[in-house]
mmCIF file as gemmi writes it, N, C-alpha and C atoms, coordinates in Angstrom:
data_model
loop_
_atom_site.group_PDB
_atom_site.id
_atom_site.type_symbol
_atom_site.label_atom_id
_atom_site.label_alt_id
_atom_site.label_comp_id
_atom_site.label_asym_id
_atom_site.label_entity_id
_atom_site.label_seq_id
_atom_site.pdbx_PDB_ins_code
_atom_site.Cartn_x
_atom_site.Cartn_y
_atom_site.Cartn_z
_atom_site.occupancy
_atom_site.B_iso_or_equiv
_atom_site.pdbx_formal_charge
_atom_site.auth_seq_id
_atom_site.auth_asym_id
_atom_site.pdbx_PDB_model_num
ATOM 1 N N . MET Axp A 1 ? -32.461 -104.743 105.521 1 0 ? 1 A 1
ATOM 2 C CA . MET Axp A 1 ? -33.168 -103.92 104.635 1 0 ? 1 A 1
ATOM 3 C C . MET Axp A 1 ? -34.359 -103.223 104.881 1 0 ? 1 A 1
ATOM 4 N N . PHE Axp A 2 ? -34.456 -102.035 103.951 1 0 ? 2 A 1
ATOM 5 C CA . PHE Axp A 2 ? -35.704 -101.268 104.397 1 0 ? 2 A 1
ATOM 6 C C . PHE Axp A 2 ? -36.409 -101.077 103.007 1 0 ? 2 A 1
ATOM 7 N N . GLN Axp A 3 ? -37.712 -100.741 103.102 1 0 ? 3 A 1
ATOM 8 C CA . GLN Axp A 3 ? -38.595 -100.455 101.832 1 0 ? 3 A 1
ATOM 9 C C . GLN Axp A 3 ? -39.276 -99.305 102.202 1 0 ? 3 A 1
ATOM 10 N N . ILE Axp A 4 ? -39.582 -98.288 101.31 1 0 ? 4 A 1
ATOM 11 C CA . ILE Axp A 4 ? -40.26 -97.05 101.438 1 0 ? 4 A 1
ATOM 12 C C . ILE Axp A 4 ? -41.64 -97.398 100.774 1 0 ? 4 A 1
ATOM 13 N N . LEU Axp A 5 ? -42.408 -97.335 101.941 1 0 ? 5 A 1
ATOM 14 C CA . LEU Axp A 5 ? -44.01 -97.648 101.249 1 0 ? 5 A 1
ATOM 15 C C . LEU Axp A 5 ? -44.707 -96.569 100.831 1 0 ? 5 A 1
ATOM 16 N N . LYS Axp A 6 ? -44.34 -95.456 101.645 1 0 ? 6 A 1
ATOM 17 C CA . LYS Axp A 6 ? -45.124 -94.085 101.121 1 0 ? 6 A 1
ATOM 18 C C . LYS Axp A 6 ? -44.136 -93.032 101.511 1 0 ? 6 A 1
ATOM 19 N N . GLN Axp A 7 ? -44.543 -91.857 100.42 1 0 ? 7 A 1
ATOM 20 C CA . GLN Axp A 7 ? -43.712 -90.782 100.633 1 0 ? 7 A 1
ATOM 21 C C . GLN Axp A 7 ? -44.398 -89.549 100.301 1 0 ? 7 A 1
ATOM 22 N N . THR Axp A 8 ? -44.319 -88.446 100.824 1 0 ? 8 A 1
ATOM 23 C CA . THR Axp A 8 ? -44.611 -87.46 100.414 1 0 ? 8 A 1
ATOM 24 C C . THR Axp A 8 ? -43.58 -86.031 100.587 1 0 ? 8 A 1
ATOM 25 N N . GLN Axp A 9 ? -43.584 -85.438 99.584 1 0 ? 9 A 1
ATOM 26 C CA . GLN Axp A 9 ? -42.378 -84.246 99.487 1 0 ? 9 A 1
ATOM 27 C C . GLN Axp A 9 ? -43.344 -82.94 99.51 1 0 ? 9 A 1
ATOM 28 N N . GLY Axp A 10 ? -42.262 -82.026 100.273 1 0 ? 10 A 1
ATOM 29 C CA . GLY Axp A 10 ? -42.957 -80.809 100.516 1 0 ? 10 A 1
ATOM 30 C C . GLY Axp A 10 ? -42.114 -79.596 100.061 1 0 ? 10 A 1
ATOM 31 N N . VAL Axp A 11 ? -41.666 -78.391 100.514 1 0 ? 11 A 1
ATOM 32 C CA . VAL Axp A 11 ? -41.007 -77.319 99.812 1 0 ? 11 A 1
ATOM 33 C C . VAL Axp A 11 ? -39.705 -77.773 100.719 1 0 ? 11 A 1
ATOM 34 N N . ARG Axp A 12 ? -38.793 -76.795 99.951 1 0 ? 12 A 1
ATOM 35 C CA . ARG Axp A 12 ? -37.482 -76.824 100.16 1 0 ? 12 A 1
ATOM 36 C C . ARG Axp A 12 ? -36.734 -77.986 100.687 1 0 ? 12 A 1
ATOM 37 N N . GLY Axp A 13 ? -36.971 -78.92 100.095 1 0 ? 13 A 1
ATOM 38 C CA . GLY Axp A 13 ? -36.595 -80.37 100.74 1 0 ? 13 A 1
ATOM 39 C C . GLY Axp A 13 ? -37.197 -81.164 101.719 1 0 ? 13 A 1
ATOM 40 N N . SER Axp A 14 ? -38.274 -80.638 102.094 1 0 ? 14 A 1
ATOM 41 C CA . SER Axp A 14 ? -39.001 -81.427 103.304 1 0 ? 14 A 1
ATOM 42 C C . SER Axp A 14 ? -39.842 -82.627 102.544 1 0 ? 14 A 1
ATOM 43 N N . PHE Axp A 15 ? -39.835 -83.475 103.292 1 0 ? 15 A 1
ATOM 44 C CA . PHE Axp A 15 ? -40.589 -84.946 103.402 1 0 ? 15 A 1
ATOM 45 C C . PHE Axp A 15 ? -40.973 -85.779 104.532 1 0 ? 15 A 1
ATOM 46 N N . ILE Axp A 16 ? -42.019 -86.597 104.003 1 0 ? 16 A 1
ATOM 47 C CA . ILE Axp A 16 ? -42.445 -87.559 105.13 1 0 ? 16 A 1
ATOM 48 C C . ILE Axp A 16 ? -42.361 -88.974 104.437 1 0 ? 16 A 1
ATOM 49 N N . ARG Axp A 17 ? -41.852 -89.891 104.883 1 0 ? 17 A 1
ATOM 50 C CA . ARG Axp A 17 ? -41.86 -91.104 104.529 1 0 ? 17 A 1
ATOM 51 C C . ARG Axp A 17 ? -42.024 -92.183 105.477 1 0 ? 17 A 1
ATOM 52 N N . LEU Axp A 18 ? -42.801 -93.133 104.725 1 0 ? 18 A 1
ATOM 53 C CA . LEU Axp A 18 ? -43.319 -94.478 105.704 1 0 ? 18 A 1
ATOM 54 C C . LEU Axp A 18 ? -42.501 -95.214 105.266 1 0 ? 18 A 1
ATOM 55 N N . ILE Axp A 19 ? -41.504 -95.876 105.923 1 0 ? 19 A 1
ATOM 56 C CA . ILE Axp A 19 ? -40.741 -97.234 105.631 1 0 ? 19 A 1
ATOM 57 C C . ILE Axp A 19 ? -41.017 -98.436 106.712 1 0 ? 19 A 1
ATOM 58 N N . LYS Axp A 20 ? -40.882 -99.639 105.943 1 0 ? 20 A 1
ATOM 59 C CA . LYS Axp A 20 ? -40.945 -100.824 106.342 1 0 ? 20 A 1
ATOM 60 C C . LYS Axp A 20 ? -39.348 -101.275 106.824 1 0 ? 20 A 1
ATOM 61 N N . LEU Axp A 21 ? -38.921 -101.499 108.031 1 0 ? 21 A 1
ATOM 62 C CA . LEU Axp A 21 ? -37.83 -102.046 108.366 1 0 ? 21 A 1
ATOM 63 C C . LEU Axp A 21 ? -37.954 -103.342 108.692 1 0 ? 21 A 1
ATOM 64 N N . GLY Axp A 22 ? -36.994 -104.28 108.041 1 0 ? 22 A 1
ATOM 65 C CA . GLY Axp A 22 ? -36.856 -105.661 108.441 1 0 ? 22 A 1
ATOM 66 C C . GLY Axp A 22 ? -38.385 -106.304 108.062 1 0 ? 22 A 1
ATOM 67 N N . VAL Axp A 23 ? -38.916 -107.199 108.968 1 0 ? 23 A 1
ATOM 68 C CA . VAL Axp A 23 ? -40.052 -107.735 108.843 1 0 ? 23 A 1
ATOM 69 C C . VAL Axp A 23 ? -41.313 -107.264 109.399 1 0 ? 23 A 1
ATOM 70 N N . ASP Axp A 24 ? -41.038 -107.014 110.449 1 0 ? 24 A 1
ATOM 71 C CA . ASP Axp A 24 ? -42.26 -106.443 111.489 1 0 ? 24 A 1
ATOM 72 C C . ASP Axp A 24 ? -42.334 -105.067 112.057 1 0 ? 24 A 1
ATOM 73 N N . ASP Axp A 25 ? -41.113 -103.954 111.569 1 0 ? 25 A 1
ATOM 74 C CA . ASP Axp A 25 ? -41.114 -102.807 112.219 1 0 ? 25 A 1
ATOM 75 C C . ASP Axp A 25 ? -41.485 -101.712 111.087 1 0 ? 25 A 1
ATOM 76 N N . TYR Axp A 26 ? -42.075 -100.603 111.618 1 0 ? 26 A 1
ATOM 77 C CA . TYR Axp A 26 ? -42.291 -99.633 110.877 1 0 ? 26 A 1
ATOM 78 C C . TYR Axp A 26 ? -41.715 -98.384 111.086 1 0 ? 26 A 1
ATOM 79 N N . THR Axp A 27 ? -41.117 -97.222 110.432 1 0 ? 27 A 1
ATOM 80 C CA . THR Axp A 27 ? -40.933 -95.886 111.205 1 0 ? 27 A 1
ATOM 81 C C . THR Axp A 27 ? -41.501 -94.607 110.142 1 0 ? 27 A 1
ATOM 82 N N . VAL Axp A 28 ? -42.139 -93.702 110.641 1 0 ? 28 A 1
ATOM 83 C CA . VAL Axp A 28 ? -42.511 -92.517 109.848 1 0 ? 28 A 1
ATOM 84 C C . VAL Axp A 28 ? -40.979 -91.351 110.148 1 0 ? 28 A 1
ATOM 85 N N . LEU Axp A 29 ? -40.426 -91.241 109.023 1 0 ? 29 A 1
ATOM 86 C CA . LEU Axp A 29 ? -39.35 -90.118 109.119 1 0 ? 29 A 1
ATOM 87 C C . LEU Axp A 29 ? -39.722 -88.756 108.646 1 0 ? 29 A 1
ATOM 88 N N . VAL Axp A 30 ? -39.956 -87.693 109.135 1 0 ? 30 A 1
ATOM 89 C CA . VAL Axp A 30 ? -40.194 -86.387 108.554 1 0 ? 30 A 1
ATOM 90 C C . VAL Axp A 30 ? -38.552 -85.66 108.377 1 0 ? 30 A 1
ATOM 91 N N . ARG Axp A 31 ? -38.348 -85.021 107.711 1 0 ? 31 A 1
ATOM 92 C CA . ARG Axp A 31 ? -37.511 -84.04 106.881 1 0 ? 31 A 1
ATOM 93 C C . ARG Axp A 31 ? -38.066 -82.597 107.272 1 0 ? 31 A 1
ATOM 94 N N . SER Axp A 32 ? -37.885 -82.029 108.05 1 0 ? 32 A 1
ATOM 95 C CA . SER Axp A 32 ? -38.32 -80.607 107.968 1 0 ? 32 A 1
ATOM 96 C C . SER Axp A 32 ? -37.485 -79.506 107.176 1 0 ? 32 A 1
ATOM 97 N N . SER Axp A 33 ? -38.036 -78.412 106.517 1 0 ? 33 A 1
ATOM 98 C CA . SER Axp A 33 ? -37.575 -77.384 105.722 1 0 ? 33 A 1
ATOM 99 C C . SER Axp A 33 ? -37.205 -76.349 106.587 1 0 ? 33 A 1
ATOM 100 N N . ASP Axp A 34 ? -37.351 -76.699 108.088 1 0 ? 34 A 1
ATOM 101 C CA . ASP Axp A 34 ? -36.678 -75.517 108.916 1 0 ? 34 A 1
ATOM 102 C C . ASP Axp A 34 ? -35.343 -75.837 109.03 1 0 ? 34 A 1
ATOM 103 N N . ASP Axp A 35 ? -35.188 -77.063 109.767 1 0 ? 35 A 1
ATOM 104 C CA . ASP Axp A 35 ? -33.656 -77.252 110.094 1 0 ? 35 A 1
ATOM 105 C C . ASP Axp A 35 ? -32.825 -78.401 109.236 1 0 ? 35 A 1
ATOM 106 N N . GLY Axp A 36 ? -33.911 -79.065 108.296 1 0 ? 36 A 1
ATOM 107 C CA . GLY Axp A 36 ? -33.03 -80.228 107.515 1 0 ? 36 A 1
ATOM 108 C C . GLY Axp A 36 ? -32.773 -81.279 108.541 1 0 ? 36 A 1
ATOM 109 N N . ARG Axp A 37 ? -33.186 -81.215 109.191 1 0 ? 37 A 1
ATOM 110 C CA . ARG Axp A 37 ? -32.958 -82.636 110.418 1 0 ? 37 A 1
ATOM 111 C C . ARG Axp A 37 ? -34.003 -83.672 110.277 1 0 ? 37 A 1
ATOM 112 N N . LEU Axp A 38 ? -33.342 -85.008 110.287 1 0 ? 38 A 1
ATOM 113 C CA . LEU Axp A 38 ? -34.711 -86.228 110.228 1 0 ? 38 A 1
ATOM 114 C C . LEU Axp A 38 ? -35.06 -86.256 111.534 1 0 ? 38 A 1
ATOM 115 N N . HIS Axp A 39 ? -36.241 -86.66 111.617 1 0 ? 39 A 1
ATOM 116 C CA . HIS Axp A 39 ? -37.138 -86.744 113.163 1 0 ? 39 A 1
ATOM 117 C C . HIS Axp A 39 ? -38.109 -88.035 112.761 1 0 ? 39 A 1
ATOM 118 N N . HIS Axp A 40 ? -38.019 -88.722 113.757 1 0 ? 40 A 1
ATOM 119 C CA . HIS Axp A 40 ? -38.774 -90.083 113.631 1 0 ? 40 A 1
ATOM 120 C C . HIS Axp A 40 ? -39.951 -89.602 114.418 1 0 ? 40 A 1
ATOM 121 N N . ARG Axp A 41 ? -41.414 -89.904 113.907 1 0 ? 41 A 1
ATOM 122 C CA . ARG Axp A 41 ? -42.489 -89.865 114.536 1 0 ? 41 A 1
ATOM 123 C C . ARG Axp A 41 ? -43.096 -90.612 115.074 1 0 ? 41 A 1
ATOM 124 N N . TYR Axp A 42 ? -42.53 -91.696 114.513 1 0 ? 42 A 1
ATOM 125 C CA . TYR Axp A 42 ? -43.431 -93.229 115.028 1 0 ? 42 A 1
ATOM 126 C C . TYR Axp A 42 ? -42.199 -94.319 114.785 1 0 ? 42 A 1
ATOM 127 N N . VAL Axp A 43 ? -41.879 -95.237 115.583 1 0 ? 43 A 1
ATOM 128 C CA . VAL Axp A 43 ? -41.133 -96.333 115.466 1 0 ? 43 A 1
ATOM 129 C C . VAL Axp A 43 ? -41.801 -97.382 116.132 1 0 ? 43 A 1
ATOM 130 N N . GLY Axp A 44 ? -42.358 -98.594 115.462 1 0 ? 44 A 1
ATOM 131 C CA . GLY Axp A 44 ? -42.738 -99.674 116.393 1 0 ? 44 A 1
ATOM 132 C C . GLY Axp A 44 ? -43.656 -101.009 114.876 1 0 ? 44 A 1
ATOM 133 N N . PRO Axp A 45 ? -44.079 -101.386 115.657 1 0 ? 45 A 1
ATOM 134 C CA . PRO Axp A 45 ? -44.795 -102.885 114.695 1 0 ? 45 A 1
ATOM 135 C C . PRO Axp A 45 ? -45.838 -102.484 114.537 1 0 ? 45 A 1
ATOM 136 N N . ASP Axp A 46 ? -46.274 -101.479 114.83 1 0 ? 46 A 1
ATOM 137 C CA . ASP Axp A 46 ? -48.068 -101.383 114.3 1 0 ? 46 A 1
ATOM 138 C C . ASP Axp A 46 ? -48.239 -100.555 113.225 1 0 ? 46 A 1
ATOM 139 N N . PHE Axp A 47 ? -48.514 -101.413 111.811 1 0 ? 47 A 1
ATOM 140 C CA . PHE Axp A 47 ? -48.71 -100.651 110.448 1 0 ? 47 A 1
ATOM 141 C C . PHE Axp A 47 ? -49.984 -99.627 110.532 1 0 ? 47 A 1
ATOM 142 N N . SER Axp A 48 ? -51.2 -99.748 111.104 1 0 ? 48 A 1
ATOM 143 C CA . SER Axp A 48 ? -52.114 -98.969 111.478 1 0 ? 48 A 1
ATOM 144 C C . SER Axp A 48 ? -51.672 -97.65 112.298 1 0 ? 48 A 1
ATOM 145 N N . LYS Axp A 49 ? -50.796 -97.795 112.782 1 0 ? 49 A 1
ATOM 146 C CA . LYS Axp A 49 ? -50.232 -96.476 113.721 1 0 ? 49 A 1
ATOM 147 C C . LYS Axp A 49 ? -49.497 -95.725 112.94 1 0 ? 49 A 1
ATOM 148 N N . ALA Axp A 50 ? -48.403 -96.426 111.994 1 0 ? 50 A 1
ATOM 149 C CA . ALA Axp A 50 ? -47.695 -95.908 111.35 1 0 ? 50 A 1
ATOM 150 C C . ALA Axp A 50 ? -47.99 -94.966 110.347 1 0 ? 50 A 1
ATOM 151 N N . GLU Axp A 51 ? -49.492 -95.702 109.563 1 0 ? 51 A 1
ATOM 152 C CA . GLU Axp A 51 ? -50.332 -95.016 108.423 1 0 ? 51 A 1
ATOM 153 C C . GLU Axp A 51 ? -50.861 -94.204 108.958 1 0 ? 51 A 1
ATOM 154 N N . GLU Axp A 52 ? -51.278 -93.796 110.433 1 0 ? 52 A 1
ATOM 155 C CA . GLU Axp A 52 ? -52.196 -92.619 110.923 1 0 ? 52 A 1
ATOM 156 C C . GLU Axp A 52 ? -50.979 -91.776 110.947 1 0 ? 52 A 1
ATOM 157 N N . VAL Axp A 53 ? -50.05 -91.647 111.385 1 0 ? 53 A 1
ATOM 158 C CA . VAL Axp A 53 ? -49.046 -90.867 111.765 1 0 ? 53 A 1
ATOM 159 C C . VAL Axp A 53 ? -48.533 -90.248 110.498 1 0 ? 53 A 1
ATOM 160 N N . PHE Axp A 54 ? -48.026 -91.369 109.267 1 0 ? 54 A 1
ATOM 161 C CA . PHE Axp A 54 ? -47.731 -90.906 107.848 1 0 ? 54 A 1
ATOM 162 C C . PHE Axp A 54 ? -49.159 -89.733 107.329 1 0 ? 54 A 1
ATOM 163 N N . THR Axp A 55 ? -50.598 -89.976 107.711 1 0 ? 55 A 1
ATOM 164 C CA . THR Axp A 55 ? -51.251 -89.091 107.208 1 0 ? 55 A 1
ATOM 165 C C . THR Axp A 55 ? -51.633 -87.918 107.741 1 0 ? 55 A 1
ATOM 166 N N . SER Axp A 56 ? -51.261 -88.016 108.796 1 0 ? 56 A 1
ATOM 167 C CA . SER Axp A 56 ? -51.299 -86.783 110.038 1 0 ? 56 A 1
ATOM 168 C C . SER Axp A 56 ? -50.375 -85.778 109.617 1 0 ? 56 A 1
ATOM 169 N N . GLU Axp A 57 ? -49.036 -86.45 109.014 1 0 ? 57 A 1
ATOM 170 C CA . GLU Axp A 57 ? -47.894 -85.684 109.008 1 0 ? 57 A 1
ATOM 171 C C . GLU Axp A 57 ? -47.906 -84.895 107.451 1 0 ? 57 A 1
ATOM 172 N N . SER Axp A 58 ? -48.665 -85.979 106.376 1 0 ? 58 A 1
ATOM 173 C CA . SER Axp A 58 ? -48.67 -85.43 104.981 1 0 ? 58 A 1
ATOM 174 C C . SER Axp A 58 ? -49.629 -84.048 105.081 1 0 ? 58 A 1
ATOM 175 N N . GLU Axp A 59 ? -50.774 -84.401 105.749 1 0 ? 59 A 1
ATOM 176 C CA . GLU Axp A 59 ? -51.445 -83.053 105.734 1 0 ? 59 A 1
ATOM 177 C C . GLU Axp A 59 ? -50.907 -82.02 106.502 1 0 ? 59 A 1
ATOM 178 N N . ARG Axp A 60 ? -49.883 -82.051 107.615 1 0 ? 60 A 1
ATOM 179 C CA . ARG Axp A 60 ? -49.39 -80.696 107.731 1 0 ? 60 A 1
ATOM 180 C C . ARG Axp A 60 ? -48.342 -80.25 106.869 1 0 ? 60 A 1
ATOM 181 N N . ILE Axp A 61 ? -47.795 -80.998 106.173 1 0 ? 61 A 1
ATOM 182 C CA . ILE Axp A 61 ? -46.84 -80.713 104.937 1 0 ? 61 A 1
ATOM 183 C C . ILE Axp A 61 ? -47.78 -80.011 103.926 1 0 ? 61 A 1
ATOM 184 N N . SER Axp A 62 ? -48.972 -80.922 103.683 1 0 ? 62 A 1
ATOM 185 C CA . SER Axp A 62 ? -49.649 -79.843 102.462 1 0 ? 62 A 1
ATOM 186 C C . SER Axp A 62 ? -50.347 -78.85 102.843 1 0 ? 62 A 1
ATOM 187 N N . ARG Axp A 63 ? -50.468 -78.46 104.096 1 0 ? 63 A 1
ATOM 188 C CA . ARG Axp A 63 ? -51.199 -77.096 104.691 1 0 ? 63 A 1
ATOM 189 C C . ARG Axp A 63 ? -49.798 -76.033 104.518 1 0 ? 63 A 1
ATOM 190 N N . LEU Axp A 64 ? -48.605 -76.412 104.481 1 0 ? 64 A 1
ATOM 191 C CA . LEU Axp A 64 ? -47.375 -75.459 104.361 1 0 ? 64 A 1
ATOM 192 C C . LEU Axp A 64 ? -47.46 -75.191 103.112 1 0 ? 64 A 1
ATOM 193 N N . VAL Axp A 65 ? -47.528 -76.169 102.164 1 0 ? 65 A 1
ATOM 194 C CA . VAL Axp A 65 ? -47.401 -75.965 100.926 1 0 ? 65 A 1
ATOM 195 C C . VAL Axp A 65 ? -48.444 -74.859 100.484 1 0 ? 65 A 1
ATOM 196 N N . ASP Axp A 66 ? -49.336 -74.851 100.57 1 0 ? 66 A 1
ATOM 197 C CA . ASP Axp A 66 ? -50.537 -73.899 100.482 1 0 ? 66 A 1
ATOM 198 C C . ASP Axp A 66 ? -50.313 -72.812 101.011 1 0 ? 66 A 1
ATOM 199 N N . VAL Axp A 67 ? -49.814 -72.63 101.991 1 0 ? 67 A 1
ATOM 200 C CA . VAL Axp A 67 ? -49.954 -70.957 102.496 1 0 ? 67 A 1
ATOM 201 C C . VAL Axp A 67 ? -48.769 -70.591 101.578 1 0 ? 67 A 1
């Protein structure tokens, strides 16, 4: 089972999600508006690192929306 902890929406279907997988693992998924594919930016047990990657990707996607 998984749980979406945080999510940011972008343009044309793009998004970033911070997901808790099971008990001790986290992943950051990014869906680009360019190709529509899902990309893992982080997978591992470190929540702090997952949150850092999520924040970084969210800032990047918000800059694309502002352009």
